[in-house]
Amino acid sequence: MTPDSFNFLAGLVKARSGIVLTADKGYMLETRLGALLRRENIPGLDALAMRLRGPMAHALAAEVVEALTTNESSFFRDGRPFEHLRKLLPRLAAARPPGQAIRIWSAACSSGQEAYSVAMVAVELATQLGGRRVDILGTDISREMLDRAQDGVFTQFEVQRGLPVTMLVKHFRQEGTRWRIAPELRAMVRWQGFNLLDDARALGRFDIVFCRNVLIYFDAPTKSRVLAALAGRVATDGVVYLGGAETVLGLTDRLTPAAGERGVYEPARATARAG
Ligand SMILES: C[S@@+](CC[C@H](N)C(=O)[O-])C[C@H]1O[C@@H](n2cnc3c(N)ncnc32)[C@H](O)[C@@H]1O
């Protein structure tokens, strides 16, 4: 692949998704785009770049971006945010008017483990939540991941990562070598295509936002922009959870670290209602 083709492809991916491909990622383009090239009968990455420069390349460009997303996820990933959630949910439920659902957004939800982990916590806290509904929205740029999330069927390997056996037995049904999430948990989550670079206001406001392990792929200006948008979507007494390698420091003053917690951020008071 020529440097010109690499720069073109990297520019396209960044513009469409925020994902930064540094110059050492040439091999990654080769491996991740191989299947797409074969399927579309495109002889190589230079030819792909040429095709994408032409008209009517929108769908192909979306497929290129999708192939370059990293979709690694697991149930109860990193543990601690979910322990924090167990304490936070009853407090938020008590603070909301009767009948008002708690809204939780799993932004960049990948194959759905994060959103379903949240649903399991909510179901287990049902008594403490006084029967209050918990509505979860899972969004991702990847159509393929959203389809998988919506199916709610996971491999033995996937359920062995982070999911306690008691929860597996309680909330999943075995189908051969796979495990299907219980219908009542599935019904708590709605799935929607959403690009974090787009205007999130149409999604409404959330009590809690999970946006974990996606900002790491963005550059600082994109992180700042996305974090400011998330701050504008979360309730003044709600929180945003970020991944263990992610922070708001130096990126936005609209979210501040929650005292004594890691990966938990609260809207800064003066700005929480803006945006
Ligand atoms: C590593 S996974 C993280 C999944 C989950 N949040 C977790 O922590 O386990 C990153 C996800 O971000 C998604 N993604 C990347 N860029 C995105 C964008 N601009 N908008 C929405 N989702 C994006 C990818 O498709 C991928 O599913």
PDB file of C-alpha atoms and ligand atoms in Angstrom:
ATOM      1  CA  MET A   1       0.000   0.000   0.000  1.00  0.00           C
ATOM      2  CA  THR A   2       1.386   3.425  -0.882  1.00  0.00           C
ATOM      3  CA  PRO A   3       1.701   6.079   1.859  1.00  0.00           C
ATOM      4  CA  ASP A   4      -0.868   8.089  -0.076  1.00  0.00           C
ATOM      5  CA  SER A   5      -3.406   5.248   0.096  1.00  0.00           C
ATOM      6  CA  PHE A   6      -2.705   4.726   3.800  1.00  0.00           C
ATOM      7  CA  ASN A   7      -3.189   8.442   4.523  1.00  0.00           C
ATOM      8  CA  PHE A   8      -6.406   8.479   2.537  1.00  0.00           C
ATOM      9  CA  LEU A   9      -7.832   5.422   4.338  1.00  0.00           C
ATOM     10  CA  ALA A  10      -6.725   6.685   7.767  1.00  0.00           C
ATOM     11  CA  GLY A  11      -8.271  10.102   7.018  1.00  0.00           C
ATOM     12  CA  LEU A  12     -11.540   8.520   5.956  1.00  0.00           C
ATOM     13  CA  VAL A  13     -11.747   6.337   9.081  1.00  0.00           C
ATOM     14  CA  LYS A  14     -10.928   9.276  11.359  1.00  0.00           C
ATOM     15  CA  ALA A  15     -13.473  11.558   9.700  1.00  0.00           C
ATOM     16  CA  ARG A  16     -16.211   8.940   9.899  1.00  0.00           C
ATOM     17  CA  SER A  17     -15.568   7.443  13.334  1.00  0.00           C
ATOM     18  CA  GLY A  18     -12.905   9.390  15.229  1.00  0.00           C
ATOM     19  CA  ILE A  19     -10.693   6.274  15.240  1.00  0.00           C
ATOM     20  CA  VAL A  20      -7.044   7.240  14.754  1.00  0.00           C
ATOM     21  CA  LEU A  21      -4.867   4.877  12.724  1.00  0.00           C
ATOM     22  CA  THR A  22      -1.212   5.676  13.298  1.00  0.00           C
ATOM     23  CA  ALA A  23       1.355   4.976  10.572  1.00  0.00           C
ATOM     24  CA  ASP A  24       2.327   1.636  12.209  1.00  0.00           C
ATOM     25  CA  LYS A  25      -1.203   0.279  11.617  1.00  0.00           C
ATOM     26  CA  GLY A  26      -0.645  -0.700   7.970  1.00  0.00           C
ATOM     27  CA  TYR A  27      -0.622  -4.408   8.949  1.00  0.00           C
ATOM     28  CA  MET A  28      -3.949  -3.930  10.730  1.00  0.00           C
ATOM     29  CA  LEU A  29      -5.549  -2.578   7.560  1.00  0.00           C
ATOM     30  CA  GLU A  30      -4.240  -5.616   5.675  1.00  0.00           C
ATOM     31  CA  THR A  31      -5.625  -8.146   8.163  1.00  0.00           C
ATOM     32  CA  ARG A  32      -8.913  -6.468   9.046  1.00  0.00           C
ATOM     33  CA  LEU A  33      -9.873  -5.504   5.498  1.00  0.00           C
ATOM     34  CA  GLY A  34      -8.845  -8.777   3.828  1.00  0.00           C
ATOM     35  CA  ALA A  35     -12.308 -10.336   3.944  1.00  0.00           C
ATOM     36  CA  LEU A  36     -13.966  -7.173   2.612  1.00  0.00           C
ATOM     37  CA  LEU A  37     -11.482  -6.979  -0.278  1.00  0.00           C
ATOM     38  CA  ARG A  38     -12.134 -10.608  -1.225  1.00  0.00           C
ATOM     39  CA  ARG A  39     -15.899 -10.210  -0.984  1.00  0.00           C
ATOM     40  CA  GLU A  40     -15.928  -7.044  -3.106  1.00  0.00           C
ATOM     41  CA  ASN A  41     -13.352  -8.459  -5.510  1.00  0.00           C
ATOM     42  CA  ILE A  42     -10.985  -5.562  -4.888  1.00  0.00           C
ATOM     43  CA  PRO A  43      -7.342  -6.557  -5.573  1.00  0.00           C
ATOM     44  CA  GLY A  44      -5.704  -4.635  -2.708  1.00  0.00           C
ATOM     45  CA  LEU A  45      -5.681  -1.609  -0.416  1.00  0.00           C
ATOM     46  CA  ASP A  46      -4.528   0.819  -3.118  1.00  0.00           C
ATOM     47  CA  ALA A  47      -7.449  -0.278  -5.279  1.00  0.00           C
ATOM     48  CA  LEU A  48      -9.756   0.066  -2.268  1.00  0.00           C
ATOM     49  CA  ALA A  49      -8.543   3.633  -1.693  1.00  0.00           C
ATOM     50  CA  MET A  50      -9.142   4.379  -5.363  1.00  0.00           C
ATOM     51  CA  ARG A  51     -12.669   2.936  -5.183  1.00  0.00           C
ATOM     52  CA  LEU A  52     -13.429   4.964  -2.063  1.00  0.00           C
ATOM     53  CA  ARG A  53     -12.319   8.170  -3.773  1.00  0.00           C
ATOM     54  CA  GLY A  54     -14.951   7.603  -6.414  1.00  0.00           C
ATOM     55  CA  PRO A  55     -18.675   8.400  -6.298  1.00  0.00           C
ATOM     56  CA  MET A  56     -21.252   6.151  -4.581  1.00  0.00           C
ATOM     57  CA  ALA A  57     -18.697   4.834  -2.088  1.00  0.00           C
ATOM     58  CA  HIS A  58     -20.741   5.597   1.024  1.00  0.00           C
ATOM     59  CA  ALA A  59     -21.757   2.024   1.879  1.00  0.00           C
ATOM     60  CA  LEU A  60     -18.264   0.693   1.183  1.00  0.00           C
ATOM     61  CA  ALA A  61     -16.749   3.387   3.422  1.00  0.00           C
ATOM     62  CA  ALA A  62     -19.126   2.397   6.244  1.00  0.00           C
ATOM     63  CA  GLU A  63     -17.989  -1.229   5.869  1.00  0.00           C
ATOM     64  CA  VAL A  64     -14.338  -0.187   6.008  1.00  0.00           C
ATOM     65  CA  VAL A  65     -14.953   1.729   9.236  1.00  0.00           C
ATOM     66  CA  GLU A  66     -16.899  -1.168  10.710  1.00  0.00           C
ATOM     67  CA  ALA A  67     -14.090  -3.605   9.908  1.00  0.00           C
ATOM     68  CA  LEU A  68     -11.609  -1.347  11.698  1.00  0.00           C
ATOM     69  CA  THR A  69     -13.501  -1.074  14.965  1.00  0.00           C
ATOM     70  CA  THR A  70     -12.198  -3.112  17.896  1.00  0.00           C
ATOM     71  CA  ASN A  71     -15.149  -4.820  19.551  1.00  0.00           C
ATOM     72  CA  GLU A  72     -13.568  -6.496  22.552  1.00  0.00           C
ATOM     73  CA  SER A  73     -16.001  -6.643  25.494  1.00  0.00           C
ATOM     74  CA  SER A  74     -16.971  -8.824  28.438  1.00  0.00           C
ATOM     75  CA  PHE A  75     -19.625  -9.132  31.126  1.00  0.00           C
ATOM     76  CA  PHE A  76     -19.015  -6.980  34.229  1.00  0.00           C
ATOM     77  CA  ARG A  77     -15.825  -5.705  32.633  1.00  0.00           C
ATOM     78  CA  ASP A  78     -13.464  -4.186  35.230  1.00  0.00           C
ATOM     79  CA  GLY A  79     -15.920  -5.021  38.038  1.00  0.00           C
ATOM     80  CA  ARG A  80     -15.783  -1.752  39.912  1.00  0.00           C
ATOM     81  CA  PRO A  81     -18.203   0.347  37.853  1.00  0.00           C
ATOM     82  CA  PHE A  82     -20.857  -2.301  38.474  1.00  0.00           C
ATOM     83  CA  GLU A  83     -20.202  -2.268  42.231  1.00  0.00           C
ATOM     84  CA  HIS A  84     -20.616   1.498  42.077  1.00  0.00           C
ATOM     85  CA  LEU A  85     -23.807   1.068  40.044  1.00  0.00           C
ATOM     86  CA  ARG A  86     -25.275  -1.210  42.739  1.00  0.00           C
ATOM     87  CA  LYS A  87     -24.972   1.634  45.239  1.00  0.00           C
ATOM     88  CA  LEU A  88     -25.988   4.384  42.847  1.00  0.00           C
ATOM     89  CA  LEU A  89     -29.181   2.885  41.383  1.00  0.00           C
ATOM     90  CA  PRO A  90     -31.219   2.771  44.631  1.00  0.00           C
ATOM     91  CA  ARG A  91     -30.119   6.348  45.419  1.00  0.00           C
ATOM     92  CA  LEU A  92     -31.185   7.615  41.996  1.00  0.00           C
ATOM     93  CA  ALA A  93     -34.458   5.665  42.163  1.00  0.00           C
ATOM     94  CA  ALA A  94     -35.268   7.303  45.507  1.00  0.00           C
ATOM     95  CA  ALA A  95     -34.541  10.745  44.045  1.00  0.00           C
ATOM     96  CA  ARG A  96     -36.823  10.380  41.003  1.00  0.00           C
ATOM     97  CA  PRO A  97     -40.567  11.110  40.897  1.00  0.00           C
ATOM     98  CA  PRO A  98     -42.777   7.990  41.146  1.00  0.00           C
ATOM     99  CA  GLY A  99     -43.279   6.229  37.834  1.00  0.00           C
ATOM    100  CA  GLN A 100     -40.264   7.803  36.130  1.00  0.00           C
ATOM    101  CA  ALA A 101     -37.988   5.173  34.589  1.00  0.00           C
ATOM    102  CA  ILE A 102     -34.241   5.261  35.191  1.00  0.00           C
ATOM    103  CA  ARG A 103     -32.512   5.708  31.813  1.00  0.00           C
ATOM    104  CA  ILE A 104     -29.064   4.212  31.234  1.00  0.00           C
ATOM    105  CA  TRP A 105     -26.998   4.579  28.061  1.00  0.00           C
ATOM    106  CA  SER A 106     -24.352   2.068  27.068  1.00  0.00           C
ATOM    107  CA  ALA A 107     -22.565   4.150  24.417  1.00  0.00           C
ATOM    108  CA  ALA A 108     -20.252   2.032  22.235  1.00  0.00           C
ATOM    109  CA  CYS A 109     -21.915  -1.122  23.559  1.00  0.00           C
ATOM    110  CA  SER A 110     -20.251  -3.561  21.130  1.00  0.00           C
ATOM    111  CA  SER A 111     -21.867  -7.024  21.385  1.00  0.00           C
ATOM    112  CA  GLY A 112     -23.997  -6.043  24.379  1.00  0.00           C
ATOM    113  CA  GLN A 113     -22.240  -7.510  27.425  1.00  0.00           C
ATOM    114  CA  GLU A 114     -22.070  -4.116  29.161  1.00  0.00           C
ATOM    115  CA  ALA A 115     -25.765  -3.324  28.679  1.00  0.00           C
ATOM    116  CA  TYR A 116     -26.819  -6.820  29.762  1.00  0.00           C
ATOM    117  CA  SER A 117     -24.555  -6.587  32.831  1.00  0.00           C
ATOM    118  CA  VAL A 118     -26.384  -3.369  33.753  1.00  0.00           C
ATOM    119  CA  ALA A 119     -29.728  -5.131  33.208  1.00  0.00           C
ATOM    120  CA  MET A 120     -28.678  -7.985  35.530  1.00  0.00           C
ATOM    121  CA  VAL A 121     -27.716  -5.513  38.262  1.00  0.00           C
ATOM    122  CA  ALA A 122     -31.047  -3.715  37.881  1.00  0.00           C
ATOM    123  CA  VAL A 123     -33.055  -6.946  38.038  1.00  0.00           C
ATOM    124  CA  GLU A 124     -31.202  -8.066  41.151  1.00  0.00           C
ATOM    125  CA  LEU A 125     -31.931  -4.705  42.793  1.00  0.00           C
ATOM    126  CA  ALA A 126     -35.626  -4.747  41.830  1.00  0.00           C
ATOM    127  CA  THR A 127     -36.904  -4.688  45.408  1.00  0.00           C
ATOM    128  CA  GLN A 128     -34.667  -1.779  46.362  1.00  0.00           C
ATOM    129  CA  LEU A 129     -35.755   0.071  43.240  1.00  0.00           C
ATOM    130  CA  GLY A 130     -39.382  -0.271  44.324  1.00  0.00           C
ATOM    131  CA  GLY A 131     -40.400  -1.827  41.027  1.00  0.00           C
ATOM    132  CA  ARG A 132     -39.203   1.218  39.092  1.00  0.00           C
ATOM    133  CA  ARG A 133     -38.498   0.539  35.412  1.00  0.00           C
ATOM    134  CA  VAL A 134     -34.915   0.678  34.176  1.00  0.00           C
ATOM    135  CA  ASP A 135     -34.591   1.440  30.452  1.00  0.00           C
ATOM    136  CA  ILE A 136     -31.228   0.762  28.854  1.00  0.00           C
ATOM    137  CA  LEU A 137     -30.127   2.044  25.457  1.00  0.00           C
ATOM    138  CA  GLY A 138     -27.209   0.286  23.762  1.00  0.00           C
ATOM    139  CA  THR A 139     -25.622   2.149  20.855  1.00  0.00           C
ATOM    140  CA  ASP A 140     -22.663   1.459  18.614  1.00  0.00           C
ATOM    141  CA  ILE A 141     -21.338   2.455  15.205  1.00  0.00           C
ATOM    142  CA  SER A 142     -21.082  -1.222  14.212  1.00  0.00           C
ATOM    143  CA  ARG A 143     -24.245  -2.714  12.726  1.00  0.00           C
ATOM    144  CA  GLU A 144     -22.826  -6.215  13.060  1.00  0.00           C
ATOM    145  CA  MET A 145     -22.197  -5.760  16.798  1.00  0.00           C
ATOM    146  CA  LEU A 146     -25.686  -4.332  17.325  1.00  0.00           C
ATOM    147  CA  ASP A 147     -27.197  -7.366  15.590  1.00  0.00           C
ATOM    148  CA  ARG A 148     -25.216  -9.655  17.866  1.00  0.00           C
ATOM    149  CA  ALA A 149     -26.196  -7.642  20.934  1.00  0.00           C
ATOM    150  CA  GLN A 150     -29.836  -7.775  19.931  1.00  0.00           C
ATOM    151  CA  ASP A 151     -29.677 -11.556  19.469  1.00  0.00           C
ATOM    152  CA  GLY A 152     -28.439 -11.857  23.046  1.00  0.00           C
ATOM    153  CA  VAL A 153     -26.732 -15.167  22.360  1.00  0.00           C
ATOM    154  CA  PHE A 154     -23.207 -15.691  23.681  1.00  0.00           C
ATOM    155  CA  THR A 155     -20.566 -18.395  23.346  1.00  0.00           C
ATOM    156  CA  GLN A 156     -19.247 -20.458  26.236  1.00  0.00           C
ATOM    157  CA  PHE A 157     -16.021 -18.435  26.040  1.00  0.00           C
ATOM    158  CA  GLU A 158     -17.915 -15.147  26.300  1.00  0.00           C
ATOM    159  CA  VAL A 159     -19.999 -16.162  29.312  1.00  0.00           C
ATOM    160  CA  GLN A 160     -16.918 -17.512  31.067  1.00  0.00           C
ATOM    161  CA  ARG A 161     -15.334 -14.055  31.025  1.00  0.00           C
ATOM    162  CA  GLY A 162     -16.529 -12.027  34.017  1.00  0.00           C
ATOM    163  CA  LEU A 163     -19.968 -13.545  34.483  1.00  0.00           C
ATOM    164  CA  PRO A 164     -20.443 -15.327  37.833  1.00  0.00           C
ATOM    165  CA  VAL A 165     -21.841 -18.847  37.354  1.00  0.00           C
ATOM    166  CA  THR A 166     -24.819 -18.046  39.601  1.00  0.00           C
ATOM    167  CA  MET A 167     -25.797 -15.204  37.242  1.00  0.00           C
ATOM    168  CA  LEU A 168     -25.216 -17.359  34.178  1.00  0.00           C
ATOM    169  CA  VAL A 169     -27.580 -20.027  35.434  1.00  0.00           C
ATOM    170  CA  LYS A 170     -30.143 -17.493  36.596  1.00  0.00           C
ATOM    171  CA  HIS A 171     -30.236 -15.140  33.609  1.00  0.00           C
ATOM    172  CA  PHE A 172     -29.346 -17.325  30.604  1.00  0.00           C
ATOM    173  CA  ARG A 173     -30.713 -20.439  28.951  1.00  0.00           C
ATOM    174  CA  GLN A 174     -28.313 -22.929  27.391  1.00  0.00           C
ATOM    175  CA  GLU A 175     -28.817 -23.716  23.698  1.00  0.00           C
ATOM    176  CA  GLY A 176     -26.220 -26.299  22.670  1.00  0.00           C
ATOM    177  CA  THR A 177     -22.833 -24.646  23.120  1.00  0.00           C
ATOM    178  CA  ARG A 178     -24.364 -21.182  23.411  1.00  0.00           C
ATOM    179  CA  TRP A 179     -26.225 -19.195  26.039  1.00  0.00           C
ATOM    180  CA  ARG A 180     -29.287 -17.017  25.412  1.00  0.00           C
ATOM    181  CA  ILE A 181     -30.075 -14.061  27.666  1.00  0.00           C
ATOM    182  CA  ALA A 182     -33.447 -14.241  29.455  1.00  0.00           C
ATOM    183  CA  PRO A 183     -36.296 -12.485  27.606  1.00  0.00           C
ATOM    184  CA  GLU A 184     -37.034 -10.122  30.535  1.00  0.00           C
ATOM    185  CA  LEU A 185     -33.440  -8.839  30.452  1.00  0.00           C
ATOM    186  CA  ARG A 186     -33.486  -8.563  26.690  1.00  0.00           C
ATOM    187  CA  ALA A 187     -36.682  -6.520  26.918  1.00  0.00           C
ATOM    188  CA  MET A 188     -34.958  -3.956  29.149  1.00  0.00           C
ATOM    189  CA  VAL A 189     -32.491  -2.967  26.416  1.00  0.00           C
ATOM    190  CA  ARG A 190     -33.138  -1.137  23.161  1.00  0.00           C
ATOM    191  CA  TRP A 191     -30.412  -1.120  20.498  1.00  0.00           C
ATOM    192  CA  GLN A 192     -29.703   1.692  18.075  1.00  0.00           C
ATOM    193  CA  GLY A 193     -26.990   2.629  15.599  1.00  0.00           C
ATOM    194  CA  PHE A 194     -25.275   5.775  16.822  1.00  0.00           C
ATOM    195  CA  ASN A 195     -21.955   7.385  15.950  1.00  0.00           C
ATOM    196  CA  LEU A 196     -20.402   9.194  18.927  1.00  0.00           C
ATOM    197  CA  LEU A 197     -19.317  11.958  16.518  1.00  0.00           C
ATOM    198  CA  ASP A 198     -22.977  12.755  15.817  1.00  0.00           C
ATOM    199  CA  ASP A 199     -25.309  15.010  17.782  1.00  0.00           C
ATOM    200  CA  ALA A 200     -26.528  12.983  20.777  1.00  0.00           C
ATOM    201  CA  ARG A 201     -29.314  15.355  21.824  1.00  0.00           C
ATOM    202  CA  ALA A 202     -32.000  13.367  20.023  1.00  0.00           C
ATOM    203  CA  LEU A 203     -31.254  10.423  22.350  1.00  0.00           C
ATOM    204  CA  GLY A 204     -32.624  12.424  25.284  1.00  0.00           C
ATOM    205  CA  ARG A 205     -31.246  12.612  28.818  1.00  0.00           C
ATOM    206  CA  PHE A 206     -29.860   9.746  30.847  1.00  0.00           C
ATOM    207  CA  ASP A 207     -29.418   9.117  34.541  1.00  0.00           C
ATOM    208  CA  ILE A 208     -26.277   7.093  33.879  1.00  0.00           C
ATOM    209  CA  VAL A 209     -23.934   6.845  30.889  1.00  0.00           C
ATOM    210  CA  PHE A 210     -21.417   4.073  30.264  1.00  0.00           C
ATOM    211  CA  CYS A 211     -18.865   5.087  27.621  1.00  0.00           C
ATOM    212  CA  ARG A 212     -15.977   2.737  28.187  1.00  0.00           C
ATOM    213  CA  ASN A 213     -13.007   1.638  26.147  1.00  0.00           C
ATOM    214  CA  VAL A 214     -13.807   3.638  23.043  1.00  0.00           C
ATOM    215  CA  LEU A 215     -12.251   7.058  23.756  1.00  0.00           C
ATOM    216  CA  ILE A 216      -8.840   5.329  23.716  1.00  0.00           C
ATOM    217  CA  TYR A 217      -9.159   5.101  19.918  1.00  0.00           C
ATOM    218  CA  PHE A 218      -9.739   8.869  19.493  1.00  0.00           C
ATOM    219  CA  ASP A 219      -7.381  11.857  19.510  1.00  0.00           C
ATOM    220  CA  ALA A 220      -7.609  14.539  22.209  1.00  0.00           C
ATOM    221  CA  PRO A 221      -9.896  16.995  20.335  1.00  0.00           C
ATOM    222  CA  THR A 222     -12.346  14.164  19.545  1.00  0.00           C
ATOM    223  CA  LYS A 223     -12.254  12.907  23.151  1.00  0.00           C
ATOM    224  CA  SER A 224     -12.994  16.461  24.362  1.00  0.00           C
ATOM    225  CA  ARG A 225     -15.894  16.823  21.995  1.00  0.00           C
ATOM    226  CA  VAL A 226     -17.422  13.439  22.891  1.00  0.00           C
ATOM    227  CA  LEU A 227     -16.969  13.988  26.637  1.00  0.00           C
ATOM    228  CA  ALA A 228     -18.641  17.401  26.451  1.00  0.00           C
ATOM    229  CA  ALA A 229     -21.561  15.837  24.576  1.00  0.00           C
ATOM    230  CA  LEU A 230     -21.880  13.072  27.205  1.00  0.00           C
ATOM    231  CA  ALA A 231     -21.836  15.674  29.986  1.00  0.00           C
ATOM    232  CA  GLY A 232     -24.746  17.371  28.273  1.00  0.00           C
ATOM    233  CA  ARG A 233     -26.753  14.121  28.235  1.00  0.00           C
ATOM    234  CA  VAL A 234     -26.384  13.063  31.878  1.00  0.00           C
ATOM    235  CA  ALA A 235     -28.594  14.115  34.801  1.00  0.00           C
ATOM    236  CA  THR A 236     -27.067  16.547  37.301  1.00  0.00           C
ATOM    237  CA  ASP A 237     -27.024  13.807  39.969  1.00  0.00           C
ATOM    238  CA  GLY A 238     -26.048  11.047  37.515  1.00  0.00           C
ATOM    239  CA  VAL A 239     -22.657   9.728  36.485  1.00  0.00           C
ATOM    240  CA  VAL A 240     -20.589   8.849  33.433  1.00  0.00           C
ATOM    241  CA  TYR A 241     -18.469   5.706  33.626  1.00  0.00           C
ATOM    242  CA  LEU A 242     -15.287   5.629  31.536  1.00  0.00           C
ATOM    243  CA  GLY A 243     -12.828   2.785  30.943  1.00  0.00           C
ATOM    244  CA  GLY A 244      -9.841   2.182  33.215  1.00  0.00           C
ATOM    245  CA  ALA A 245      -7.409   3.774  30.720  1.00  0.00           C
ATOM    246  CA  GLU A 246      -9.630   6.801  30.082  1.00  0.00           C
ATOM    247  CA  THR A 247      -9.981  10.127  31.878  1.00  0.00           C
ATOM    248  CA  VAL A 248     -11.545  13.575  31.529  1.00  0.00           C
ATOM    249  CA  LEU A 249      -8.466  15.324  32.871  1.00  0.00           C
ATOM    250  CA  GLY A 250      -7.170  17.908  30.431  1.00  0.00           C
ATOM    251  CA  LEU A 251     -10.073  17.131  28.049  1.00  0.00           C
ATOM    252  CA  THR A 252     -13.199  18.703  29.534  1.00  0.00           C
ATOM    253  CA  ASP A 253     -14.182  20.607  32.651  1.00  0.00           C
ATOM    254  CA  ARG A 254     -17.804  19.575  32.237  1.00  0.00           C
ATOM    255  CA  LEU A 255     -17.166  16.266  34.035  1.00  0.00           C
ATOM    256  CA  THR A 256     -15.219  15.843  37.260  1.00  0.00           C
ATOM    257  CA  PRO A 257     -13.878  12.651  38.880  1.00  0.00           C
ATOM    258  CA  ALA A 258     -16.150  11.352  41.656  1.00  0.00           C
ATOM    259  CA  ALA A 259     -14.340  11.545  44.999  1.00  0.00           C
ATOM    260  CA  GLY A 260     -12.643   8.277  45.959  1.00  0.00           C
ATOM    261  CA  GLU A 261     -13.734   6.429  42.782  1.00  0.00           C
ATOM    262  CA  ARG A 262     -11.901   5.371  39.635  1.00  0.00           C
ATOM    263  CA  GLY A 263     -13.582   5.679  36.257  1.00  0.00           C
ATOM    264  CA  VAL A 264     -16.638   7.472  37.683  1.00  0.00           C
ATOM    265  CA  TYR A 265     -17.321  11.043  36.598  1.00  0.00           C
ATOM    266  CA  GLU A 266     -20.000  13.525  37.632  1.00  0.00           C
ATOM    267  CA  PRO A 267     -21.304  16.495  35.688  1.00  0.00           C
ATOM    268  CA  ALA A 268     -19.704  19.734  36.847  1.00  0.00           C
ATOM    269  CA  ARG A 269     -22.447  21.752  38.522  1.00  0.00           C
ATOM    270  CA  ALA A 270     -22.491  24.956  36.473  1.00  0.00           C
ATOM    271  CA  THR A 271     -22.559  23.260  33.081  1.00  0.00           C
ATOM    272  CA  ALA A 272     -24.602  20.112  33.609  1.00  0.00           C
ATOM    273  CA  ARG A 273     -27.745  21.568  32.093  1.00  0.00           C
ATOM    274  CA  ALA A 274     -26.131  23.068  29.003  1.00  0.00           C
ATOM    275  CA  GLY A 275     -25.561  21.273  25.716  1.00  0.00           C
TER     276      GLY A 275
HETATM  277  C1  LIG B   1     -13.606  -2.022  22.712  1.00  0.00           C
HETATM  278  S1  LIG B   1     -15.324  -1.871  22.399  1.00  0.00           S
HETATM  279  C2  LIG B   1     -15.936  -1.404  24.005  1.00  0.00           C
HETATM  280  C3  LIG B   1     -17.217  -2.122  24.375  1.00  0.00           C
HETATM  281  C4  LIG B   1     -17.727  -1.843  25.777  1.00  0.00           C
HETATM  282  N1  LIG B   1     -18.017  -0.445  25.972  1.00  0.00           N
HETATM  283  C5  LIG B   1     -16.748  -2.331  26.809  1.00  0.00           C
HETATM  284  O1  LIG B   1     -16.092  -1.509  27.455  1.00  0.00           O
HETATM  285  O2  LIG B   1     -16.616  -3.547  26.970  1.00  0.00           O
HETATM  286  C6  LIG B   1     -15.370  -0.335  21.477  1.00  0.00           C
HETATM  287  C7  LIG B   1     -16.634  -0.133  20.679  1.00  0.00           C
HETATM  288  O3  LIG B   1     -16.675   1.216  20.236  1.00  0.00           O
HETATM  289  C8  LIG B   1     -17.331   1.236  18.987  1.00  0.00           C
HETATM  290  N2  LIG B   1     -17.024   2.514  18.319  1.00  0.00           N
HETATM  291  C9  LIG B   1     -15.858   2.926  17.782  1.00  0.00           C
HETATM  292  N3  LIG B   1     -15.988   4.159  17.278  1.00  0.00           N
HETATM  293  C10 LIG B   1     -17.253   4.550  17.515  1.00  0.00           C
HETATM  294  C11 LIG B   1     -17.988   5.735  17.234  1.00  0.00           C
HETATM  295  N4  LIG B   1     -17.443   6.787  16.600  1.00  0.00           N
HETATM  296  N5  LIG B   1     -19.285   5.786  17.612  1.00  0.00           N
HETATM  297  C12 LIG B   1     -19.864   4.744  18.246  1.00  0.00           C
HETATM  298  N6  LIG B   1     -19.222   3.596  18.543  1.00  0.00           N
HETATM  299  C13 LIG B   1     -17.923   3.504  18.182  1.00  0.00           C
HETATM  300  C14 LIG B   1     -16.803   0.006  18.273  1.00  0.00           C
HETATM  301  O4  LIG B   1     -17.649  -0.409  17.222  1.00  0.00           O
HETATM  302  C15 LIG B   1     -16.713  -0.997  19.430  1.00  0.00           C
HETATM  303  O5  LIG B   1     -17.840  -1.832  19.466  1.00  0.00           O
END
